[in-house]
XYZ file of C-alpha atoms in Angstrom:
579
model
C -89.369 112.351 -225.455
C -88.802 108.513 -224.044
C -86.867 106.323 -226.498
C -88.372 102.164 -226.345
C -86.400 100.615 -224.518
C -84.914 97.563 -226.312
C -85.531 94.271 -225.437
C -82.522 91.570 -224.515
C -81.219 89.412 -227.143
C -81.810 85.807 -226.490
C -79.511 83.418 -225.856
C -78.516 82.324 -229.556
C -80.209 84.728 -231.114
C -76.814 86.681 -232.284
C -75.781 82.701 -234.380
C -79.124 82.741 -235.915
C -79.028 86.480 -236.965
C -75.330 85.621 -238.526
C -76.812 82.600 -240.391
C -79.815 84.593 -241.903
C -77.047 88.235 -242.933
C -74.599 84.829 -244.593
C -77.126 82.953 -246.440
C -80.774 85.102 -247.031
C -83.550 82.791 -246.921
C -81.659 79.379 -245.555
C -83.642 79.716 -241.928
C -86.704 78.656 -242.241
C -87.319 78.613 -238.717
C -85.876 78.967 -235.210
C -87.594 77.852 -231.790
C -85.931 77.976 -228.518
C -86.559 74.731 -226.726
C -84.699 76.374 -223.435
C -83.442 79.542 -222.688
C -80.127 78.368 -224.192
C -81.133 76.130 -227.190
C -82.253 77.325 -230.164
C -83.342 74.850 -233.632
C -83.133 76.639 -236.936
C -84.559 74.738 -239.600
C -82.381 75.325 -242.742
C -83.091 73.729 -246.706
C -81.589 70.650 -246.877
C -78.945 71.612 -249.966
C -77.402 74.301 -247.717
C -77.316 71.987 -244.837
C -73.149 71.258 -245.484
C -72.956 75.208 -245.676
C -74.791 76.107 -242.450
C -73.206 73.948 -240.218
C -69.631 74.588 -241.608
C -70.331 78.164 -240.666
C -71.663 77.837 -237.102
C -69.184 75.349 -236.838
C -65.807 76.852 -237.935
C -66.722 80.975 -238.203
C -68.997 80.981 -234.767
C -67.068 79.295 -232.634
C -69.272 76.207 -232.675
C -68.220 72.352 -231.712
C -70.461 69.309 -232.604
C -71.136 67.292 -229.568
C -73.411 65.007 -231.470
C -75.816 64.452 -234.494
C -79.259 63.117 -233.981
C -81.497 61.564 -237.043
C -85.292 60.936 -236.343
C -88.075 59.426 -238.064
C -90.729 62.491 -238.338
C -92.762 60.504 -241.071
C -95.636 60.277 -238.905
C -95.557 63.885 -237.509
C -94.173 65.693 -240.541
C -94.361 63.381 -243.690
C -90.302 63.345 -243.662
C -87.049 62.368 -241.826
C -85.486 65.001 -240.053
C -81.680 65.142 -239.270
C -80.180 67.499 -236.112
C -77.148 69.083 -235.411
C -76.269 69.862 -232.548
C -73.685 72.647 -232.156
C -72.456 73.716 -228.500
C -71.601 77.320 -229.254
C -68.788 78.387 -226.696
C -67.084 81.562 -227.891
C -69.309 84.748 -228.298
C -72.829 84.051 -227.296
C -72.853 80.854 -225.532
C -75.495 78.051 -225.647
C -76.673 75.647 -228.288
C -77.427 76.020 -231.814
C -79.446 72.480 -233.486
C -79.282 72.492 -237.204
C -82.500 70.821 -238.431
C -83.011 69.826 -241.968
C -85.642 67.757 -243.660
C -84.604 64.433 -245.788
C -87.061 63.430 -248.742
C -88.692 60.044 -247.244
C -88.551 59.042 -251.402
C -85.285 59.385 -252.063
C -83.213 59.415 -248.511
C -80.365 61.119 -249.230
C -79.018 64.770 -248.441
C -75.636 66.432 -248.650
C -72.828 65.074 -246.234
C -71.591 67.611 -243.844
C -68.209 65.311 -243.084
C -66.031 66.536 -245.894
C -66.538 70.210 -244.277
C -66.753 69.143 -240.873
C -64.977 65.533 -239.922
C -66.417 65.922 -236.599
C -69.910 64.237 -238.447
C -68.008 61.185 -239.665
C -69.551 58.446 -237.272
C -72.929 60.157 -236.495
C -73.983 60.158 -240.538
C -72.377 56.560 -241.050
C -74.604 55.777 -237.862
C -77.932 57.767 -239.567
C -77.763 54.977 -242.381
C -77.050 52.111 -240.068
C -80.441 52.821 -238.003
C -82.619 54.822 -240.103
C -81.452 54.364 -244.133
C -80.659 57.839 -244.739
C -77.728 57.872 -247.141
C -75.268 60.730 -247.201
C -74.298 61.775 -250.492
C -70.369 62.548 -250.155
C -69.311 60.802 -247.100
C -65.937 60.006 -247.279
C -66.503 56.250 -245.488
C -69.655 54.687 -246.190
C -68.754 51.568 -244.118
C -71.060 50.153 -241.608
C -70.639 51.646 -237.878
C -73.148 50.113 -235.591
C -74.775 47.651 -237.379
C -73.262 43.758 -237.591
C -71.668 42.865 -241.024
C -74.284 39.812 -241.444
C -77.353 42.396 -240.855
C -79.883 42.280 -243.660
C -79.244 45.317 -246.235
C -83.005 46.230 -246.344
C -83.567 46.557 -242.445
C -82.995 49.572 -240.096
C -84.139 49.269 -236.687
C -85.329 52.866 -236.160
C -87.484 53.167 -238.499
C -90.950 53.952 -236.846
C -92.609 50.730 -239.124
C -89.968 48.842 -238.709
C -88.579 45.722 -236.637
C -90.053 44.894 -233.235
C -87.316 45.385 -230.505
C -87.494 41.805 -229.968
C -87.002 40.823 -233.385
C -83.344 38.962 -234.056
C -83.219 38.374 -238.042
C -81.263 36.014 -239.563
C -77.740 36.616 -240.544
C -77.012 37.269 -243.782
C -73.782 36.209 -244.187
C -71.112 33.961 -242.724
C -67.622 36.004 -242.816
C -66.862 39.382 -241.585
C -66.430 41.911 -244.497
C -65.855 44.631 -242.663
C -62.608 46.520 -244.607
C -60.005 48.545 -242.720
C -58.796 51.281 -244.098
C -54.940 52.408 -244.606
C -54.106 55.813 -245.497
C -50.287 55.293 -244.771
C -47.579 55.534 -247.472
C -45.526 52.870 -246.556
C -46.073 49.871 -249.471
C -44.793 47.291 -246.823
C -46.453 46.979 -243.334
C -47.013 44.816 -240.204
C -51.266 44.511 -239.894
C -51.474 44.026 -235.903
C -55.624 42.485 -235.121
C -56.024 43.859 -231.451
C -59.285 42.256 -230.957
C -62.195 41.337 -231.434
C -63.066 41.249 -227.495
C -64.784 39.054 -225.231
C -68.407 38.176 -226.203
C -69.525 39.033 -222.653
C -68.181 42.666 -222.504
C -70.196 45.958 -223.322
C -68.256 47.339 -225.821
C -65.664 45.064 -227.292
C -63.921 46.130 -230.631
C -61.191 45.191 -232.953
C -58.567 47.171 -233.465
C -55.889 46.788 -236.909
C -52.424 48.443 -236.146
C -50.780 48.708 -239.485
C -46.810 49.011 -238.704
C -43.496 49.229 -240.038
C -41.370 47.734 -237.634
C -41.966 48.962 -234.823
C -44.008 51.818 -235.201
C -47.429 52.873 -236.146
C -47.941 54.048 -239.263
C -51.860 53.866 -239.067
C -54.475 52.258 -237.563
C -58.291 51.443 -238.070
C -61.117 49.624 -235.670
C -64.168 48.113 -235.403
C -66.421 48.570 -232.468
C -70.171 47.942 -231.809
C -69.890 43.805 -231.695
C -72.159 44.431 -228.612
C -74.829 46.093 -229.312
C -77.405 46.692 -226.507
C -80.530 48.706 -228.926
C -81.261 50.696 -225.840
C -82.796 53.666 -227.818
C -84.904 51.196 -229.343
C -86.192 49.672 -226.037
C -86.615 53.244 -224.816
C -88.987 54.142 -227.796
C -90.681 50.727 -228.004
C -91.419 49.710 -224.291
C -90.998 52.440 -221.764
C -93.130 55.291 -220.539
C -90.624 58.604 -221.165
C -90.191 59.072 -216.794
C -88.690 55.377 -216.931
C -86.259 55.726 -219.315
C -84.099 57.698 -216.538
C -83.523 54.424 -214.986
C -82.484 52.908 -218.377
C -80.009 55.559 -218.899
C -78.533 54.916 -215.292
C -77.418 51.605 -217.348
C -75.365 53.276 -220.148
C -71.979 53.062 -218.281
C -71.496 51.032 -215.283
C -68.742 54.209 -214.464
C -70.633 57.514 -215.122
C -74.196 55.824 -215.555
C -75.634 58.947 -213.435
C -73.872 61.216 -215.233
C -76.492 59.775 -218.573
C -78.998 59.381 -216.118
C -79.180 62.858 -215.374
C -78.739 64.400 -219.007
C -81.748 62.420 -219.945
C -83.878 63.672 -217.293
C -82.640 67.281 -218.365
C -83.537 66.753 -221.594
C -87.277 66.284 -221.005
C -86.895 69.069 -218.442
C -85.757 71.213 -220.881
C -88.475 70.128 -223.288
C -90.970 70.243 -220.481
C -90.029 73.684 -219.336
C -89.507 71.525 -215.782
C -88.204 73.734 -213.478
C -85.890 71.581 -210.743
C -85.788 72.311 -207.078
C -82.462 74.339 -206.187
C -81.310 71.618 -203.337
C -81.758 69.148 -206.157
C -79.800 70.544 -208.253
C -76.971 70.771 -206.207
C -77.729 67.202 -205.179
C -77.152 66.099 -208.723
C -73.822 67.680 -208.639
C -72.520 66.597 -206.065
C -73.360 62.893 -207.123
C -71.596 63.563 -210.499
C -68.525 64.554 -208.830
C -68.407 61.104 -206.626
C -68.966 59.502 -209.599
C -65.939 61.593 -211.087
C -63.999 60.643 -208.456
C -63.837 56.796 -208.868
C -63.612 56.764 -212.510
C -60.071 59.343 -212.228
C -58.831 57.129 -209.232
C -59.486 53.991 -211.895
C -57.985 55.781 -214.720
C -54.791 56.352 -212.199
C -54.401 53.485 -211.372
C -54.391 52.022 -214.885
C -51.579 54.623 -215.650
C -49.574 52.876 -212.768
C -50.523 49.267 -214.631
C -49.267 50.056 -217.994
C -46.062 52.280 -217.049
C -44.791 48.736 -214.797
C -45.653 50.677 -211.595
C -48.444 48.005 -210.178
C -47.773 48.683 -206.392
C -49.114 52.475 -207.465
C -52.367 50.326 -209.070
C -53.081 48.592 -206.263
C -52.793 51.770 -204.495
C -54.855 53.687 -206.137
C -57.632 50.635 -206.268
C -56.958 50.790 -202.380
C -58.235 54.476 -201.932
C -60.471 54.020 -204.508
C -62.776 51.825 -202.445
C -63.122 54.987 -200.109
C -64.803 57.173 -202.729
C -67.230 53.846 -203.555
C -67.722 54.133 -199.498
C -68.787 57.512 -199.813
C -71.429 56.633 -203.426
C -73.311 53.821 -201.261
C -73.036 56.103 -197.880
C -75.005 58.791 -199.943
C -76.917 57.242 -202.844
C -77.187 53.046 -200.375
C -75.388 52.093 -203.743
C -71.873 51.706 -205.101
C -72.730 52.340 -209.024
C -76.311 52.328 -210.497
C -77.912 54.909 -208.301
C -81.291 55.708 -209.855
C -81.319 58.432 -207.712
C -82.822 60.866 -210.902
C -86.539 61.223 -211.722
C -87.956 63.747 -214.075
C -87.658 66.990 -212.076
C -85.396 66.154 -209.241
C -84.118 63.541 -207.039
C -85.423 60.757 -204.906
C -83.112 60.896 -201.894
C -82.218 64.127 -199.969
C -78.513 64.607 -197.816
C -79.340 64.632 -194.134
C -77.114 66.156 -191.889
C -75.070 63.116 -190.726
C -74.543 62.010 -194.262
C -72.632 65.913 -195.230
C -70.465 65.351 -192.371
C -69.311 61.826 -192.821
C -69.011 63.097 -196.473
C -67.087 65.727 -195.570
C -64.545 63.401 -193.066
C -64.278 61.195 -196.702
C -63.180 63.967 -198.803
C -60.022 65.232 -196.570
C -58.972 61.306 -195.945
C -59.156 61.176 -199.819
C -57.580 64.206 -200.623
C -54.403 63.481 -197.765
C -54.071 59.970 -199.578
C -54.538 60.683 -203.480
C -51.938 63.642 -202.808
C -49.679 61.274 -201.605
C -50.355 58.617 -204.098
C -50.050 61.286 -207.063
C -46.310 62.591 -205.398
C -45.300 58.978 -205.854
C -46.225 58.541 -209.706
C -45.143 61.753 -211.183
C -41.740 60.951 -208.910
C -41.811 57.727 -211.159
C -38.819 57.424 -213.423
C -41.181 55.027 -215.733
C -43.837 57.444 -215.514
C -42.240 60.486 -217.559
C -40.389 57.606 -220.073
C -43.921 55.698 -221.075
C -46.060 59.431 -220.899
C -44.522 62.168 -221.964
C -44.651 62.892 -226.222
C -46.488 59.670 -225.968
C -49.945 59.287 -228.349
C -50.139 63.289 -228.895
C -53.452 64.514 -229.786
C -52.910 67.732 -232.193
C -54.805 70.255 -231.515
C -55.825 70.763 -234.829
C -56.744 67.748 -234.764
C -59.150 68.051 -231.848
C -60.563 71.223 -233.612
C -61.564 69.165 -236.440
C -63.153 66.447 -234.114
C -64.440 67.427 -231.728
C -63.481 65.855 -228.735
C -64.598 65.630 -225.500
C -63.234 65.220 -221.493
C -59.642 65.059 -220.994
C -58.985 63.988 -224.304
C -59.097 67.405 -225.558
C -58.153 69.308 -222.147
C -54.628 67.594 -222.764
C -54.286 69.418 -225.694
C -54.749 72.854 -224.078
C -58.508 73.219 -225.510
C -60.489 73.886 -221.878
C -63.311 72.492 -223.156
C -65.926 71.210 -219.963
C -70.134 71.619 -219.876
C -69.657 72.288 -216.540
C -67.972 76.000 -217.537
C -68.998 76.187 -220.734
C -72.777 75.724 -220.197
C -73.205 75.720 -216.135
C -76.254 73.593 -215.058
C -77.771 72.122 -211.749
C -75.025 72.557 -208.581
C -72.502 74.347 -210.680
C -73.729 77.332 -211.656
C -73.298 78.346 -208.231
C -69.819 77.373 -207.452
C -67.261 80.505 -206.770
C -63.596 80.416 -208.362
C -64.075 76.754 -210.090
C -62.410 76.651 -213.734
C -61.794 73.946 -216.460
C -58.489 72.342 -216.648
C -55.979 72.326 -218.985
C -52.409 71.052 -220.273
C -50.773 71.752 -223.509
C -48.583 68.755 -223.945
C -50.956 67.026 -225.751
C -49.919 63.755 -224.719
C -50.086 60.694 -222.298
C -48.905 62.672 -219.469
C -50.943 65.858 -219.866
C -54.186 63.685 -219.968
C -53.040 61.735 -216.576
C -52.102 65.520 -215.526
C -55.612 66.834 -215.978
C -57.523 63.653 -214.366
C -55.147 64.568 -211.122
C -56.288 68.020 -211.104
C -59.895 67.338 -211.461
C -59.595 65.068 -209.085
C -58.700 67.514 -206.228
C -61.296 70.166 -207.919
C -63.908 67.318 -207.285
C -63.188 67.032 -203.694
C -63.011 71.167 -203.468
C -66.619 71.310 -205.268
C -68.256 68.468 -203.302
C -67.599 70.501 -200.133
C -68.456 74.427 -201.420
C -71.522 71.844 -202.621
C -72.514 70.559 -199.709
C -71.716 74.021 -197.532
C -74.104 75.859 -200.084
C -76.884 74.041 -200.656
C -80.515 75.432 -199.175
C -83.145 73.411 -197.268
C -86.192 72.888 -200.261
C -87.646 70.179 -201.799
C -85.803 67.813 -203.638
C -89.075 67.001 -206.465
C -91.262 68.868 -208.251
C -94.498 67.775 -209.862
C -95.866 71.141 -210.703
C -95.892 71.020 -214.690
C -97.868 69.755 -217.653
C -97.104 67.389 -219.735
C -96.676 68.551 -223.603
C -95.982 65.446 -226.328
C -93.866 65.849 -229.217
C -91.384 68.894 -227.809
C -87.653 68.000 -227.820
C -84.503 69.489 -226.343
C -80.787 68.739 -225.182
C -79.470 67.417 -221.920
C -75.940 67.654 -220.876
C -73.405 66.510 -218.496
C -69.514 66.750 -218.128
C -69.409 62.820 -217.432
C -65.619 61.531 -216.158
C -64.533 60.561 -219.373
C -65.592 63.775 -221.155
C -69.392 65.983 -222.260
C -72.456 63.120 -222.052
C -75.111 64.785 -224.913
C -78.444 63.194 -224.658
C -81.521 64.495 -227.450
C -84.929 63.770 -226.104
C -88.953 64.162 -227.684
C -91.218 62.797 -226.082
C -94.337 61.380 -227.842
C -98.313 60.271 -227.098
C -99.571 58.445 -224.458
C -96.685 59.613 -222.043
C -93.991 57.376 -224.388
C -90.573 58.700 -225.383
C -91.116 59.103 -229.253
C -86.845 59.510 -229.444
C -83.913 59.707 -227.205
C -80.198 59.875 -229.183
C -77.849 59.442 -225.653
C -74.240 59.892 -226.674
C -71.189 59.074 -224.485
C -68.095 60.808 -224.130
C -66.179 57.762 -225.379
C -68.615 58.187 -229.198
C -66.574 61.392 -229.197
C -63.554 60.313 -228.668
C -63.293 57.166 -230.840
C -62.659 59.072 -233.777
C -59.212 60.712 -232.809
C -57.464 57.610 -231.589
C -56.461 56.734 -235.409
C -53.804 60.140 -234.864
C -53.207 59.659 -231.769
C -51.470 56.306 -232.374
C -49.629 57.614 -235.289
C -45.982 58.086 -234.836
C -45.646 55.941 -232.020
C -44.703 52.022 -231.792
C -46.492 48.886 -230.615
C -44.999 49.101 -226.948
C -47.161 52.388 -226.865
C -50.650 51.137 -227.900
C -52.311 49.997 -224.756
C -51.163 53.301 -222.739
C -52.909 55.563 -225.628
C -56.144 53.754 -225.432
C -55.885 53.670 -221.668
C -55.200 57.295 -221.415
C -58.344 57.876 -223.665
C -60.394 56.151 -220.997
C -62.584 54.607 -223.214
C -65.961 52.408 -222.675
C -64.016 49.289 -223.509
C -62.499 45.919 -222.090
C -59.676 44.235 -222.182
C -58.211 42.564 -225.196
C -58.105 38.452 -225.764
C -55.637 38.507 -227.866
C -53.186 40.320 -230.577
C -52.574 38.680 -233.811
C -49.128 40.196 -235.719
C -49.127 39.358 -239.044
C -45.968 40.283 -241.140
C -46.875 40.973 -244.509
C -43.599 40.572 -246.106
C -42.761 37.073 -244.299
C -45.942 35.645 -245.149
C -45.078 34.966 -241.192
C -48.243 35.308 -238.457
C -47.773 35.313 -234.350
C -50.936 35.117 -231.369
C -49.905 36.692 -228.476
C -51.952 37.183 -225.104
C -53.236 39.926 -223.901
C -50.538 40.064 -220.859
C -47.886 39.942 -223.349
C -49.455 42.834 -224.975
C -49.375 44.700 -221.998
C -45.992 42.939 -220.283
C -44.271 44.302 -223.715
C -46.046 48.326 -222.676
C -44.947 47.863 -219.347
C -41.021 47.129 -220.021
C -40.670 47.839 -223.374
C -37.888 45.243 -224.261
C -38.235 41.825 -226.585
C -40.149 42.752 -228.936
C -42.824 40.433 -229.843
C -42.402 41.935 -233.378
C -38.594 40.830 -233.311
C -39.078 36.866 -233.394
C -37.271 36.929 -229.691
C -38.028 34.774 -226.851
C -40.674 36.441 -224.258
């Protein structure tokens, strides 16, 4: 007698089996867009419940959430979750549910899982869909003098062109305070230059010297790039769009996009490309640590460390325009593969690059860590809690500094690296300044070991492939471990060879959350260090604005007295003393 011989579970398949024994009849359905994604469809009501579980009891974190007009496929909105599952049974599980076009509401999931917070503020911004329980219902993306009744993702609504009229004349956007302290110091940090890409104001609220809590604004620059995509450009273009996210990891998005409709597609990518791709993402990784370094240098008083780290810096953009003919903005990715191969000559100079770069940066890092400034202005300095992180979810070295390992590169291996041999996410437990700097220097010199095993291991092949139809209205992930942290893009591509809706999410949209607790507990002098060691998407700040509440007393300072008073620490501009 021969017994059937079972057939393998698929990737997922274990979460969705879980959800269906916890709560009988909440899947309505599951699809696998990839052989590691998986969408269950769940009843809206038991939406908070669902994700809470996957979330929390599965081992699940929430990269991103992604709201879509479905109205004229499916008579509804349609919100997803997207959970990276990355403890038993790895891969992704989306929570779909279904919002009532009628009445636009459904549960909040950000009282069970704070991770949601900006994503469902953001789902009301662009699309109207209110979330009933969310503990901050302020605007996120949107301008304060934006008319009430317009949201620009809306299938029938505005023309990406439009500009409507404002609305109002003053900002009303309210900070929040969730200190105890009846008497603080409100410090403005902000708002930023019109001309940069992300500017943001920032409201330190202070008792003395130190940080009691803090709030911000961001989004004064808002590019609608997502609406552009939807409005104007065939899907296959919108991988050059995406190369414009970031003028740091802009391939990094570039390539998450593209694997997005691969996924969708059911693309399949030519090997050598996909170690191509990987090898360009750790160039890119190496300029934006060697930046990040250097700015470590800048705000603990160490400049002649900045400027040598911007020296050696200018080898690694070298070795982007050597293989790529340009420093940042490749547009090297196309829709299953790449559009420039290594040749022979270019792996060897590459190779000569890495071991200058690796002799120098080890030099470089001996002299900051031997630093005295370096261990006063970094260590216990703007500590992320890891409980903290678990609640948030996190992304890059944010979260790696706080002993979580988290990194698509392991977690999920794609393209190049699912071939490298005895490669591991970093980590450091001090949950501070220091252990963030700590982890950038580590994955620095990982870079430079991948980019070789990379270039030693790739096969001859093509670099393109065009062998695949074209299917409209299928969605899936893409995902890269960007510099700064996990790049999540959410693609579905429509008629006519158009992208119906791409959600692209940078690390930074992650990380913004956390930086509220991170500056808790520490002073003034210790503000510009924590954001820098955050890496954000963000420029520098005009000016600060210290406004004692008690003295009815207010004070502008610049922007290099901001950072002079980080840098040395002494005469307080909070004191009243002379600079």
């Amino acid at each position: 007698m021969t017994t059937k011989k079972q057939s393998p579970l698929r990737v997922g398949e274990t979460h969705v089996q879980a959800v269906r024994d916890t709560f009988p009849g909440a899947v309505l359905d599951a699809t696998w867009q990839a052989a590691d994604q998986v969408t269950i469809t769940v009843p809206t009501d038991m939406l908070p419940d669902v994700v809470e579980f996957l979330y929390y009891g599965r081992g699940g974190w929430l990269p991103n959430m992604v709201a879509n007009d479905e109205r004229p496929l499916h008579g509804c909105y349609a919100l997803y979750y997207l959970l990276s599952m990355e403890e038993s049974d790895p891969g992704f599980v989306v929570v779909r549910a279904e919002v009532d076009p009628h009445s636009m509401e459904y549960p909040s999931v950000t009282p069970r899982v704070p991770a949601c917070v900006w994503s469902e503020r953001e789902a009301f911004d662009m699309f109207g869909l209110r979330a009933i329980g969310l503990p901050d219902e302020r605007r996120l993306v949107l301008p304060d003098d934006w008319p009430n009744d317009l949201y620009p993702l809306r299938k029938d609504s505005m023309d990406y062109r439009k500009r409507p009229a404002p609305v109002t004349d003053v900002e009303n956007y309210s900070f929040l305070y969730e200190g105890h302290a009846e008497e603080t110091t409100e410090v403005p940090m902000g708002p930023l230059h019109i001309t940069s890409d992300e500017p943001g104001h920032f409201r330190l609220f202070v008792e003395g010297e130190d940080i009691i809590d803090a709030d911000y604004r961001l989004f004064y620059v808002h590019r609608g790039m997502e609406k552009v995509a939807e409005s104007r450009l065939n899907y296959d273009a919108v991988t050059f769009l995406a190369d414009r996210i970031c003028g740091i990891c802009g391939n990094a998005h570039s390539v998450a996009y593209a694997e997005a409709v691969e996924h969708a597609q059911g693309i399949e990518v030519p090997v050598r490309a996909q170690y191509i791709r990987s090898i360009l993402l750790e160039v890119e990784r190496l300029h934006s640590h060697l930046l990040n370094l250097g700015l470590v240098c800048h705000y603990c008083g160490f400049d002649t460390g900045f400027q040598h780290f911007f020296r050696v810096r200018e080898k690694t953009m070298d070795l982007a325009v050597l293989l790529t003919g340009a420093r940042k903005t490749y547009g090297l990715n196309l829709i299953g593969g790449v559009r420039r191969d290594i040749l022979d000559e270019q792996k060897l100079a590459t190779i000569k690059y890495v071991r200058e770069l690796r002799h120098e940066v080890e030099a470089l890092v001996d002299m900051l860590v031997s630093t005295a400034n370096f261990e006063s202005r970094t260590a216990g300095i703007g500590r992320l809690d890891p409980a903290v992180a678990r609640d948030f979810s996190p992304v890059g070295p944010c979260v790696r500094g706080s002993g979580i390992a988290r990194d698509v590169r392991f977690d999920h291996p794609f393209d190049g690296y699912k071939f490298l041999v005895g490669m591991s996410a970093r980590s450091h437990d001090g949950c501070d300044v220091q252990s963030r700097t700590l982890v950038r220097v580590e994955e620095f010199m990982d870079s430079l070991d991948m980019i070789e095993q990379l270039l030693e291991g790739a096969p001859s092949g093509p670099i393109q492939t065009e062998d695949w139809q074209y299917t409209p209205h299928k969605f899936a992930l893409g995902y890269t471990e960007a510099p700064r942290g996990e790049d999540m893009h959410w693609a579905q591509v429509g008629d006519n060879q158009k992208c119906y809706r791409w959600r692209a999410k940078a690390a930074t949209y992650s990380n913004w959350p956390i930086l509220r607790y991170m500056f808790r507990g520490n002073t003034v002098a210790d503000a510009a260090i924590i954001v820098g060691s955050m890496d954000p998407c963000y420029s520098c700040t005009d000016r600060v604005t210290v406004v004692d509440v008690k003295k009815k007393t207010s004070t502008v300072l610049t922007k290099d007295q901001l950072e002079g008073y980080c840098r040395r620490r002494t005469h307080s501009p909070l004191s009243g003393k002379g600079w």
